[in-house]
Amino acid sequence: MNWQTLPQQLANGIFQGSIYALFALGYTLIFGVLDILNLAHAAIFMMTAVAAWYLIAGLGLNFVVALIIASIVGGLLGVLLDRVAFWRLRQQHAPHLSALISSIAMATIFEGMVVLLPTLGADADSRIIGADLHHFPAGSIPSGNLNFGTMLSLPPIKLLVLVVALLLMFGLQYMLRRTRLGREMRAVAESPKASALLGINIEAVFAKTFFIASALGGVAGVLYALTYNTLTSDMGNAVELKGLAAIILGGMGSIVGSVVGGFIIGLAEVLSIALGGSNWSDAVAFIVLFLMLLVRPNGLFGARATRTG
Amino acid sequence: MALLEVNDLAVSYGQIEAVKGVSFSVDEGQVVAIVGANGAGKTTIMNTISGLLRARRGQISFAGQDITHWPTHRIVAAGIVQVAEGRAILANMSVAENLALGLAAAGSRRHEGGPTIATMMERFPILGQRSGLPAGQLSGGEQQMLAIARALLAQPRLLLMDEPSMGLAPLLVKQVFAIIAALKAEGRTILLVEQNALKALKLADYAYVLERGRVALSGTGAELAGNQDVARAYLGGL
């Protein structure tokens, strides 16, 4: 390994980790509050990026405005997902496996829907986003590189991703600890029955949780698509397993854990490439996870409370 | 008019009918007890009033409104607050946070001069001393006090207490009943479900003896408590 490139590799790892962390935040929030693994999270990640693409390429909106609007769209898609995929199962006290399968079905439906969406511009006849690789128009995001000495150079978007990931992590942590909604979410996570008896509207808490979690996943999707300037209907797949690894590594349901887990996976992946094992980069994430689980079966910050009632 | 009126209530778990046409009422300022053996349907009645279970038949009215099909959060908002069996405290949250959730449950019923977390900690000093601790670290008796304090912060018009003495040592049982007696003295309206029948009957203005999902007997607490036949037949020979 060339030590000269180490700062650059670390920065790349942190960027990659930020994307995983952002994705994992929403993932872990839904798991923590609802006790279900939402495998349609990656589809929301992709759908939100598609929404941003329409806003930027179609309406010519600034990427920051598009990011905000698209994340709201992502949040609303999350609420829709909850109503369609999980609500009925909840009413019938269906086992967790049913919810898991239902979320996979919704992911497939979302991906199918995107394929049917009309494209913009010259290739309007082609109605396929999935098969084509879509790009954002040139100049959608600030170009050029920020140079930090001779050994580190970063495009501004990567720095933005890191800042957004950290801000959202702290924001989410604050919301969960200090606000009434956060307290209600933690109460529902621990005991839906006790929460209901405290006058908490459980269904409203579920809907808000899905909104926030999906908006977060959506932000990750938009930033990922903007950074790599690619958009496909299966773009969520690459991040999904890494996000899952991140939340298990960090401790299921832990906000800080999911972010730290995301960074560890991102760094491990990039460093494995730097060490010459590019074929191993996917495996490394899971080797790290495997080793961690041997030492700490509940993950880094895990000691997930047992849910009652 | 009674504050709570339950008419011909029937509740089933699948094919099994746990409550089979029960009727009773609770007047404002009254303590009403429902006693009976394990499995008689007492908790099922409480949970149906709170909206956690659905009635198969019958009607529940509260302050003149039919609440039979209301969701739990709306029933709480109307003023029916339950101290659930097994205490249902939020073990991972601090004592103070549990109390804050109780206060939030008062919602629009919260009135000037009503209880605050500070006044509740004065009333139950142990909760003040333990306010920062996760509620799961409290002893059983302390958890019951927390559950009661939390319910009182919600400023209930009707307090449902489901087996408040369950699983507590005799000394603590005495303490819990002293708290209920104090609440009665304050003029609170309470529906109390207890296996500790004699203690509940002595406290209650009126009581119902439940047997296999039906009301077998009713009368004033004193009447039922003094009736040896009743005790032998329905209350496990107390």
Coordinates of C-alpha atoms in Angstrom, one line a residue:
Chain A
M1 CA 0.0 0.0 0.0
N2 CA 1.1 3.5 -0.8
W3 CA 1.1 5.4 2.4
Q4 CA 1.0 8.7 0.5
T5 CA -2.6 7.8 -0.5
L6 CA -3.7 6.8 3.0
P7 CA -5.4 10.1 3.8
Q8 CA -7.2 10.0 0.5
Q9 CA -8.3 6.4 1.1
L10 CA -9.4 7.2 4.7
A11 CA -11.5 10.1 3.3
N12 CA -13.0 7.9 0.7
G13 CA -13.8 5.3 3.4
I14 CA -15.4 7.9 5.6
F15 CA -17.5 9.1 2.6
Q16 CA -18.6 5.5 1.8
G17 CA -19.3 5.0 5.5
S18 CA -21.4 8.2 5.6
I19 CA -23.7 6.8 2.9
Y20 CA -24.0 3.5 4.7
A21 CA -24.6 5.3 8.0
L22 CA -27.4 7.5 6.5
F23 CA -29.0 4.5 5.0
A24 CA -28.6 2.5 8.2
L25 CA -30.1 5.3 10.4
G26 CA -33.6 4.8 8.9
Y27 CA -33.1 1.1 8.8
T28 CA -32.3 0.9 12.5
L29 CA -35.0 3.4 13.5
I30 CA -37.8 1.2 12.0
F31 CA -36.2 -1.9 13.5
G32 CA -35.9 -0.2 16.9
V33 CA -39.5 1.1 17.1
L34 CA -41.4 -1.5 15.2
D35 CA -39.2 -4.5 15.7
I36 CA -39.4 -5.4 12.0
L37 CA -36.7 -5.5 9.3
N38 CA -37.9 -3.3 6.5
L39 CA -36.3 -4.7 3.4
A40 CA -38.1 -2.2 1.2
H41 CA -35.8 0.5 2.7
A42 CA -33.5 0.2 -0.3
A43 CA -36.4 0.6 -2.7
I44 CA -37.3 3.9 -0.9
F45 CA -33.6 4.9 -1.2
M46 CA -33.8 4.4 -4.9
M47 CA -37.3 5.9 -5.4
T48 CA -36.3 9.1 -3.6
A49 CA -33.2 9.4 -5.8
V50 CA -35.5 9.0 -8.8
A51 CA -37.8 11.8 -7.4
A52 CA -34.7 14.0 -7.1
W53 CA -33.7 13.2 -10.6
Y54 CA -37.1 14.3 -11.9
L55 CA -36.9 17.5 -9.9
I56 CA -33.3 18.4 -11.1
A57 CA -33.4 17.1 -14.6
G58 CA -37.0 17.8 -15.3
L59 CA -37.8 20.9 -13.4
G60 CA -34.3 22.3 -13.2
L61 CA -34.4 22.7 -9.5
N62 CA -31.2 23.4 -7.4
F63 CA -29.9 20.1 -5.9
V64 CA -30.4 21.3 -2.3
V65 CA -34.1 22.2 -2.9
A66 CA -34.5 18.9 -4.8
L67 CA -32.9 17.0 -1.9
I68 CA -35.4 18.5 0.5
I69 CA -38.5 17.9 -1.6
A70 CA -37.3 14.4 -2.6
S71 CA -36.7 13.5 1.0
I72 CA -40.3 14.5 1.8
V73 CA -41.5 12.3 -1.1
G74 CA -39.3 9.5 0.4
G75 CA -41.0 10.0 3.8
L76 CA -44.5 9.9 2.2
L77 CA -43.5 6.7 0.3
G78 CA -42.5 5.3 3.7
V79 CA -45.9 6.1 5.2
L80 CA -47.5 4.4 2.1
L81 CA -45.3 1.4 2.5
D82 CA -46.4 1.1 6.1
R83 CA -50.1 1.2 5.2
V84 CA -49.8 -1.3 2.4
A85 CA -47.1 -3.7 3.7
F86 CA -47.3 -3.7 7.5
W87 CA -50.5 -2.2 8.8
R88 CA -52.8 -5.1 8.1
L89 CA -50.2 -7.6 9.4
R90 CA -50.0 -5.6 12.6
Q91 CA -53.7 -5.7 13.1
Q92 CA -53.6 -9.4 12.8
H93 CA -50.6 -9.8 15.0
A94 CA -48.8 -11.6 12.2
P95 CA -45.4 -13.1 12.9
H96 CA -42.3 -11.0 12.0
L97 CA -41.5 -13.2 9.1
S98 CA -44.7 -12.1 7.3
A99 CA -43.7 -8.5 7.6
L100 CA -40.2 -9.3 6.3
I101 CA -41.7 -11.0 3.2
S102 CA -44.2 -8.3 2.8
S103 CA -41.4 -5.7 2.7
I104 CA -39.6 -7.7 0.1
A105 CA -42.8 -7.8 -2.0
M106 CA -43.1 -4.0 -1.7
A107 CA -39.5 -3.5 -2.7
T108 CA -40.1 -5.5 -5.9
I109 CA -43.3 -3.5 -6.6
F110 CA -41.5 -0.2 -6.1
E111 CA -38.7 -1.3 -8.4
G112 CA -41.3 -2.4 -11.0
M113 CA -43.1 0.9 -10.7
V114 CA -39.9 2.9 -11.4
V115 CA -39.4 0.9 -14.6
L116 CA -42.8 2.1 -15.8
L117 CA -42.1 5.8 -15.1
P118 CA -41.7 7.9 -18.2
T119 CA -38.2 9.3 -18.9
L120 CA -37.5 12.8 -19.8
G121 CA -36.3 14.5 -22.9
A122 CA -35.2 13.0 -26.1
D123 CA -35.6 9.4 -25.0
A124 CA -39.2 9.9 -23.8
D125 CA -40.4 6.9 -25.8
S126 CA -38.2 4.7 -23.8
R127 CA -40.0 4.2 -20.5
I128 CA -37.3 2.2 -18.9
I129 CA -35.2 3.7 -16.1
G130 CA -34.0 0.3 -14.8
A131 CA -32.4 -0.8 -18.0
D132 CA -30.8 2.6 -18.8
L133 CA -28.2 4.2 -16.7
H134 CA -29.5 7.7 -15.9
H135 CA -27.3 10.6 -15.2
F136 CA -28.0 14.0 -13.6
P137 CA -27.4 17.0 -15.9
A138 CA -23.9 18.5 -15.8
G139 CA -23.6 21.1 -13.2
S140 CA -26.3 19.6 -10.9
I141 CA -23.8 19.7 -8.0
P142 CA -20.8 22.0 -7.4
S143 CA -17.9 20.6 -9.4
G144 CA -14.2 20.8 -8.8
N145 CA -12.3 19.5 -5.8
L146 CA -11.5 20.8 -2.4
N147 CA -7.8 20.3 -1.8
F148 CA -6.4 19.7 1.7
G149 CA -2.6 19.8 1.2
T150 CA -1.1 17.5 -1.4
M151 CA -2.4 14.3 -0.1
L152 CA -6.1 14.8 0.1
S153 CA -8.6 16.1 -2.4
L154 CA -12.3 15.8 -2.1
P155 CA -15.3 16.8 -4.2
P156 CA -17.6 19.1 -2.2
I157 CA -20.5 16.6 -2.4
K158 CA -18.5 14.0 -0.5
L159 CA -17.9 16.5 2.3
L160 CA -21.6 17.4 2.2
V161 CA -22.5 13.7 2.6
L162 CA -20.4 13.4 5.7
V163 CA -21.8 16.6 7.2
V164 CA -25.4 15.6 6.5
A165 CA -24.9 12.1 7.9
L166 CA -23.4 13.5 11.2
L167 CA -26.0 16.3 11.4
L168 CA -28.9 13.9 10.9
M169 CA -27.4 11.4 13.4
F170 CA -27.2 14.1 16.1
G171 CA -30.6 15.4 15.1
L172 CA -32.2 12.0 15.3
Q173 CA -30.5 11.3 18.6
Y174 CA -31.7 14.6 20.0
M175 CA -35.2 14.0 18.7
L176 CA -35.3 10.6 20.3
R177 CA -33.9 11.8 23.7
R178 CA -35.4 15.2 24.1
T179 CA -38.7 15.6 22.3
R180 CA -42.1 14.3 23.0
L181 CA -42.3 12.4 19.7
G182 CA -38.9 10.7 20.5
R183 CA -40.2 9.7 24.0
E184 CA -43.3 8.3 22.4
M185 CA -41.2 6.4 19.8
R186 CA -39.1 4.9 22.5
A187 CA -42.1 4.0 24.6
V188 CA -43.8 2.2 21.7
A189 CA -40.5 0.4 20.9
E190 CA -40.5 -0.9 24.4
S191 CA -44.2 -1.7 24.9
P192 CA -47.0 -0.9 22.5
K193 CA -49.5 -1.9 25.2
A194 CA -48.1 0.3 27.9
S195 CA -47.8 3.1 25.4
A196 CA -51.4 2.8 24.3
L197 CA -52.5 2.9 27.9
L198 CA -50.6 6.2 28.2
G199 CA -52.8 7.7 25.5
I200 CA -50.1 7.4 22.8
N201 CA -51.7 7.0 19.3
I202 CA -49.6 4.0 18.3
E203 CA -50.5 4.1 14.7
A204 CA -49.6 7.8 14.4
V205 CA -46.2 7.0 16.0
F206 CA -45.7 4.2 13.4
A207 CA -46.6 6.5 10.6
K208 CA -44.2 9.2 11.8
T209 CA -41.4 6.7 12.3
F210 CA -41.8 5.4 8.8
F211 CA -41.9 9.0 7.5
I212 CA -38.6 10.0 9.3
A213 CA -36.8 6.7 8.6
S214 CA -37.8 6.7 4.9
A215 CA -36.9 10.4 4.5
L216 CA -33.4 9.6 5.9
G217 CA -33.0 6.6 3.6
G218 CA -34.2 8.9 0.8
V219 CA -31.5 11.5 1.6
A220 CA -28.9 8.8 1.4
G221 CA -30.3 7.7 -2.0
V222 CA -30.2 11.2 -3.4
L223 CA -26.7 11.9 -2.2
Y224 CA -25.5 8.5 -3.4
A225 CA -27.0 9.1 -6.8
L226 CA -25.6 12.6 -7.1
T227 CA -22.1 11.6 -6.0
Y228 CA -21.8 8.7 -8.4
N229 CA -24.0 10.4 -11.0
T230 CA -25.9 7.2 -11.7
L231 CA -29.4 6.1 -11.2
T232 CA -30.8 2.7 -11.8
S233 CA -33.8 0.8 -10.4
D234 CA -31.5 -1.6 -8.5
M235 CA -29.1 1.0 -7.1
G236 CA -30.4 0.2 -3.6
N237 CA -29.2 -3.4 -3.7
A238 CA -25.5 -2.5 -3.3
V239 CA -26.3 -0.5 -0.2
E240 CA -28.9 -2.7 1.4
L241 CA -26.7 -5.5 2.6
K242 CA -24.0 -3.1 3.8
G243 CA -26.6 -1.1 5.6
L244 CA -27.8 -4.3 7.3
A245 CA -24.3 -5.2 8.2
A246 CA -23.8 -1.7 9.7
I247 CA -26.9 -1.9 12.0
I248 CA -26.0 -5.4 13.1
L249 CA -22.4 -4.3 13.7
G250 CA -23.5 -1.2 15.6
G251 CA -26.2 -3.0 17.6
M252 CA -29.7 -3.4 16.2
G253 CA -31.9 -0.4 17.1
S254 CA -29.0 1.8 18.2
I255 CA -28.8 5.1 16.4
V256 CA -25.1 5.8 17.3
G257 CA -24.3 2.2 16.6
S258 CA -25.7 2.3 13.1
V259 CA -23.6 5.4 12.2
V260 CA -20.4 3.9 13.7
G261 CA -21.2 0.6 12.0
G262 CA -21.6 2.4 8.7
F263 CA -18.3 4.1 9.1
I264 CA -16.5 0.9 10.0
I265 CA -18.0 -1.0 7.0
G266 CA -17.1 1.9 4.7
L267 CA -13.6 2.2 6.0
A268 CA -13.0 -1.6 5.9
E269 CA -14.2 -1.8 2.4
V270 CA -12.1 1.1 1.0
L271 CA -9.0 0.1 2.9
S272 CA -9.3 -3.5 1.6
I273 CA -9.2 -2.0 -1.9
A274 CA -6.2 0.1 -1.0
L275 CA -4.4 -2.9 0.3
G276 CA -4.8 -4.5 -3.1
G277 CA -7.8 -6.7 -2.5
S278 CA -10.4 -5.1 -4.6
N279 CA -12.1 -8.4 -5.2
W280 CA -12.4 -8.7 -1.4
S281 CA -14.1 -5.4 -0.7
D282 CA -17.6 -6.9 -0.3
A283 CA -16.4 -9.8 1.7
V284 CA -14.4 -7.6 4.0
A285 CA -17.5 -5.9 5.3
F286 CA -19.0 -9.2 6.3
I287 CA -15.7 -10.6 7.7
V288 CA -15.6 -7.5 10.0
L289 CA -19.2 -8.2 10.9
F290 CA -18.5 -11.9 11.6
L291 CA -15.5 -11.1 13.8
M292 CA -17.5 -8.4 15.7
L293 CA -20.3 -10.8 16.4
L294 CA -17.9 -13.3 17.8
V295 CA -16.7 -10.8 20.3
R296 CA -19.9 -8.9 20.9
P297 CA -23.0 -10.8 19.8
N298 CA -25.2 -7.8 20.4
G299 CA -23.1 -5.5 18.3
L300 CA -21.0 -2.5 19.4
F301 CA -23.8 -0.5 21.1
G302 CA -26.3 -3.2 21.4
A303 CA -28.1 -4.4 24.5
R304 CA -31.4 -4.2 22.8
A305 CA -34.2 -4.1 25.3
T306 CA -36.6 -6.8 25.2
R307 CA -40.0 -5.7 23.8
T308 CA -43.0 -6.4 26.0
G309 CA -46.7 -6.5 25.4
Chain B
M1 CA -76.2 9.0 35.6
A2 CA -73.3 6.6 36.1
L3 CA -69.8 7.7 34.9
L4 CA -69.1 4.3 33.5
E5 CA -71.8 1.9 32.3
V6 CA -71.1 -1.5 31.0
N7 CA -74.0 -3.3 29.4
D8 CA -74.2 -7.0 28.4
L9 CA -70.5 -7.1 27.6
A10 CA -69.2 -10.2 25.9
V11 CA -65.5 -10.7 24.9
S12 CA -63.9 -13.7 23.2
Y13 CA -60.4 -14.9 22.5
G14 CA -61.0 -16.8 19.2
Q15 CA -63.6 -19.4 20.0
I16 CA -63.3 -19.0 23.8
E17 CA -65.7 -16.6 25.4
A18 CA -64.0 -15.1 28.4
V19 CA -66.7 -12.6 29.3
K20 CA -70.3 -13.6 28.8
G21 CA -72.7 -10.7 29.1
V22 CA -71.5 -8.7 32.0
S23 CA -73.2 -5.5 33.2
F24 CA -72.2 -3.1 35.9
S25 CA -71.7 0.6 36.5
V26 CA -69.4 3.0 38.3
D27 CA -70.7 6.3 39.7
E28 CA -68.6 9.4 40.1
G29 CA -66.6 9.3 43.3
Q30 CA -67.2 5.6 43.8
V31 CA -64.7 2.8 44.3
V32 CA -66.1 -0.3 42.6
A33 CA -64.3 -3.6 42.9
I34 CA -64.5 -6.6 40.6
V35 CA -63.3 -9.7 42.4
G36 CA -63.1 -13.4 41.4
A37 CA -60.8 -16.3 40.9
N38 CA -58.0 -16.4 38.4
G39 CA -59.4 -16.6 34.8
A40 CA -62.8 -15.2 35.8
G41 CA -62.5 -12.5 33.1
K42 CA -61.5 -9.6 35.3
T43 CA -58.5 -8.4 33.3
T44 CA -60.4 -9.0 30.0
I45 CA -63.1 -6.6 31.2
M46 CA -60.5 -3.9 32.1
N47 CA -58.7 -4.3 28.8
T48 CA -61.9 -4.1 26.9
I49 CA -62.9 -0.9 28.7
S50 CA -59.5 0.5 27.8
G51 CA -59.9 -0.5 24.1
L52 CA -57.1 -3.0 24.1
L53 CA -59.6 -5.8 23.4
R54 CA -62.7 -5.6 21.2
A55 CA -66.2 -6.4 22.6
R56 CA -68.0 -9.1 20.7
R57 CA -71.3 -7.9 22.1
G58 CA -72.6 -5.2 24.4
Q59 CA -71.9 -1.5 25.1
I60 CA -69.5 0.5 27.2
S61 CA -70.5 4.1 27.9
F62 CA -68.4 6.7 29.6
A63 CA -69.8 10.1 30.7
G64 CA -72.8 9.5 28.4
Q65 CA -70.7 8.6 25.3
D66 CA -70.6 5.2 23.7
I67 CA -66.9 4.3 23.8
T68 CA -67.2 0.6 22.8
H69 CA -65.3 0.9 19.6
W70 CA -63.0 3.8 20.4
P71 CA -59.2 3.3 20.1
T72 CA -57.3 3.2 23.3
H73 CA -55.6 6.6 22.9
R74 CA -59.0 8.2 22.5
I75 CA -60.4 6.5 25.6
V76 CA -57.4 7.7 27.6
A77 CA -58.0 11.2 26.2
A78 CA -61.6 11.0 27.5
G79 CA -60.2 10.3 31.0
I80 CA -60.1 6.6 31.5
V81 CA -56.6 5.7 32.7
Q82 CA -55.5 2.2 33.5
V83 CA -52.8 1.0 35.9
A84 CA -52.3 -2.3 34.1
E85 CA -51.7 -5.7 35.5
G86 CA -48.0 -6.3 35.9
R87 CA -47.5 -2.6 36.2
A88 CA -46.6 -1.9 32.6
I89 CA -43.9 0.5 33.4
L90 CA -41.4 1.4 30.7
A91 CA -38.4 -0.4 32.1
N92 CA -35.7 1.2 29.8
M93 CA -36.9 4.7 30.4
S94 CA -36.1 6.7 33.4
V95 CA -38.5 7.2 36.3
A96 CA -38.8 10.9 35.3
E97 CA -39.5 10.0 31.7
N98 CA -42.2 7.5 32.7
L99 CA -43.8 10.3 34.7
A100 CA -43.5 12.8 31.8
L101 CA -45.4 10.4 29.6
G102 CA -48.1 10.3 32.3
L103 CA -48.3 14.0 32.3
A104 CA -48.5 14.1 28.5
A105 CA -51.4 11.7 28.7
A106 CA -53.5 14.3 30.5
G107 CA -53.5 16.2 27.2
S108 CA -56.3 18.7 27.0
R109 CA -57.8 17.5 30.4
R110 CA -54.8 19.0 32.2
H111 CA -56.0 21.8 34.4
E112 CA -54.4 24.6 36.4
G113 CA -53.4 23.4 39.8
G114 CA -53.3 19.7 38.7
P115 CA -50.6 17.4 39.7
T116 CA -47.1 18.0 38.4
I117 CA -44.1 15.7 38.3
A118 CA -42.7 17.6 41.3
T119 CA -45.9 17.2 43.4
M120 CA -46.0 13.5 42.5
M121 CA -42.4 13.1 43.7
E122 CA -43.4 14.8 46.9
R123 CA -46.2 12.3 47.3
F124 CA -44.0 9.4 46.5
P125 CA -40.6 10.5 47.7
I126 CA -38.9 7.3 46.6
L127 CA -39.6 8.3 43.0
G128 CA -37.9 11.6 43.5
Q129 CA -34.8 9.8 44.8
R130 CA -34.8 7.5 41.9
S131 CA -35.9 9.9 39.2
G132 CA -32.9 9.4 36.9
L133 CA -32.8 5.6 37.2
P134 CA -34.2 3.3 34.5
A135 CA -37.6 2.3 35.9
G136 CA -36.7 -1.4 35.4
Q137 CA -34.2 -1.0 38.3
L138 CA -36.9 -0.2 40.8
S139 CA -38.2 -2.8 43.2
G140 CA -41.6 -4.3 42.5
G141 CA -43.3 -2.0 45.1
E142 CA -41.5 1.1 43.8
Q143 CA -42.6 0.1 40.2
Q144 CA -46.2 -0.1 41.4
M145 CA -45.9 3.4 43.0
L146 CA -44.5 4.7 39.7
A147 CA -47.3 3.1 37.8
I148 CA -49.9 4.7 40.1
A149 CA -48.1 8.1 40.1
R150 CA -47.9 8.0 36.3
A151 CA -51.6 7.3 36.1
L152 CA -52.5 10.1 38.5
L153 CA -50.4 12.6 36.4
A154 CA -52.7 11.7 33.5
Q155 CA -55.5 13.3 35.7
P156 CA -58.0 10.4 35.2
R157 CA -61.7 10.9 35.6
L158 CA -61.9 7.1 36.1
L159 CA -58.9 5.2 37.3
L160 CA -58.8 1.5 36.4
M161 CA -56.5 -0.5 38.7
D162 CA -55.8 -4.1 37.5
E163 CA -54.4 -6.3 40.3
P164 CA -52.3 -3.5 41.9
S165 CA -51.1 -5.9 44.6
M166 CA -50.1 -8.7 42.4
G167 CA -46.7 -10.2 43.0
L168 CA -45.9 -7.9 46.0
A169 CA -44.7 -8.9 49.4
P170 CA -47.4 -8.6 52.2
L171 CA -46.0 -5.4 53.6
L172 CA -46.0 -3.8 50.2
V173 CA -49.6 -5.0 49.6
K174 CA -50.6 -3.2 52.7
Q175 CA -48.8 -0.1 51.4
V176 CA -50.6 -0.3 48.0
F177 CA -54.0 -0.6 49.6
A178 CA -53.2 2.4 51.8
I179 CA -52.5 4.4 48.7
I180 CA -55.8 3.2 47.2
A181 CA -57.6 4.2 50.4
A182 CA -56.0 7.6 50.2
L183 CA -57.2 8.0 46.6
K184 CA -60.7 7.0 47.7
A185 CA -60.5 9.6 50.5
E186 CA -59.7 12.2 47.8
G187 CA -63.0 11.3 46.1
R188 CA -61.5 9.7 43.1
T189 CA -63.5 7.3 40.9
I190 CA -61.8 3.9 40.8
L191 CA -62.6 0.6 39.2
L192 CA -60.5 -2.0 41.0
V193 CA -59.8 -5.5 40.0
E194 CA -58.2 -7.7 42.6
Q195 CA -57.5 -11.3 43.5
N196 CA -56.8 -10.1 47.0
A197 CA -60.6 -10.1 47.4
L198 CA -61.2 -9.3 51.0
K199 CA -58.9 -6.3 51.1
A200 CA -60.6 -5.0 47.9
L201 CA -64.1 -5.6 49.3
K202 CA -63.3 -3.7 52.5
L203 CA -62.3 -0.7 50.4
A204 CA -65.0 -0.8 47.8
D205 CA -68.3 1.1 47.9
Y206 CA -69.8 -1.5 45.6
A207 CA -68.5 -4.8 44.3
Y208 CA -69.1 -7.5 41.8
V209 CA -68.1 -11.1 42.1
L210 CA -67.2 -12.5 38.8
E211 CA -67.3 -16.3 38.1
R212 CA -66.3 -17.8 34.7
G213 CA -67.1 -14.6 32.8
R214 CA -70.4 -13.8 34.5
V215 CA -71.4 -11.7 37.4
A216 CA -72.3 -14.2 40.1
L217 CA -73.1 -11.7 42.9
S218 CA -73.1 -8.0 43.6
G219 CA -73.5 -5.8 46.6
T220 CA -71.8 -3.3 48.7
G221 CA -68.3 -4.1 49.6
A222 CA -69.1 -4.5 53.3
E223 CA -72.0 -6.9 52.5
L224 CA -69.9 -9.2 50.4
A225 CA -66.9 -9.0 52.7
G226 CA -69.0 -10.0 55.7
N227 CA -70.7 -12.9 53.9
Q228 CA -69.0 -16.1 54.8
D229 CA -70.8 -18.1 52.2
V230 CA -69.7 -15.7 49.5
A231 CA -66.2 -16.0 50.8
R232 CA -66.2 -19.7 50.7
A233 CA -67.9 -20.1 47.4
Y234 CA -66.3 -17.4 45.3
L235 CA -63.3 -16.0 47.0
G236 CA -61.3 -19.0 47.8
G237 CA -62.5 -19.5 51.3
L238 CA -61.3 -16.2 52.7

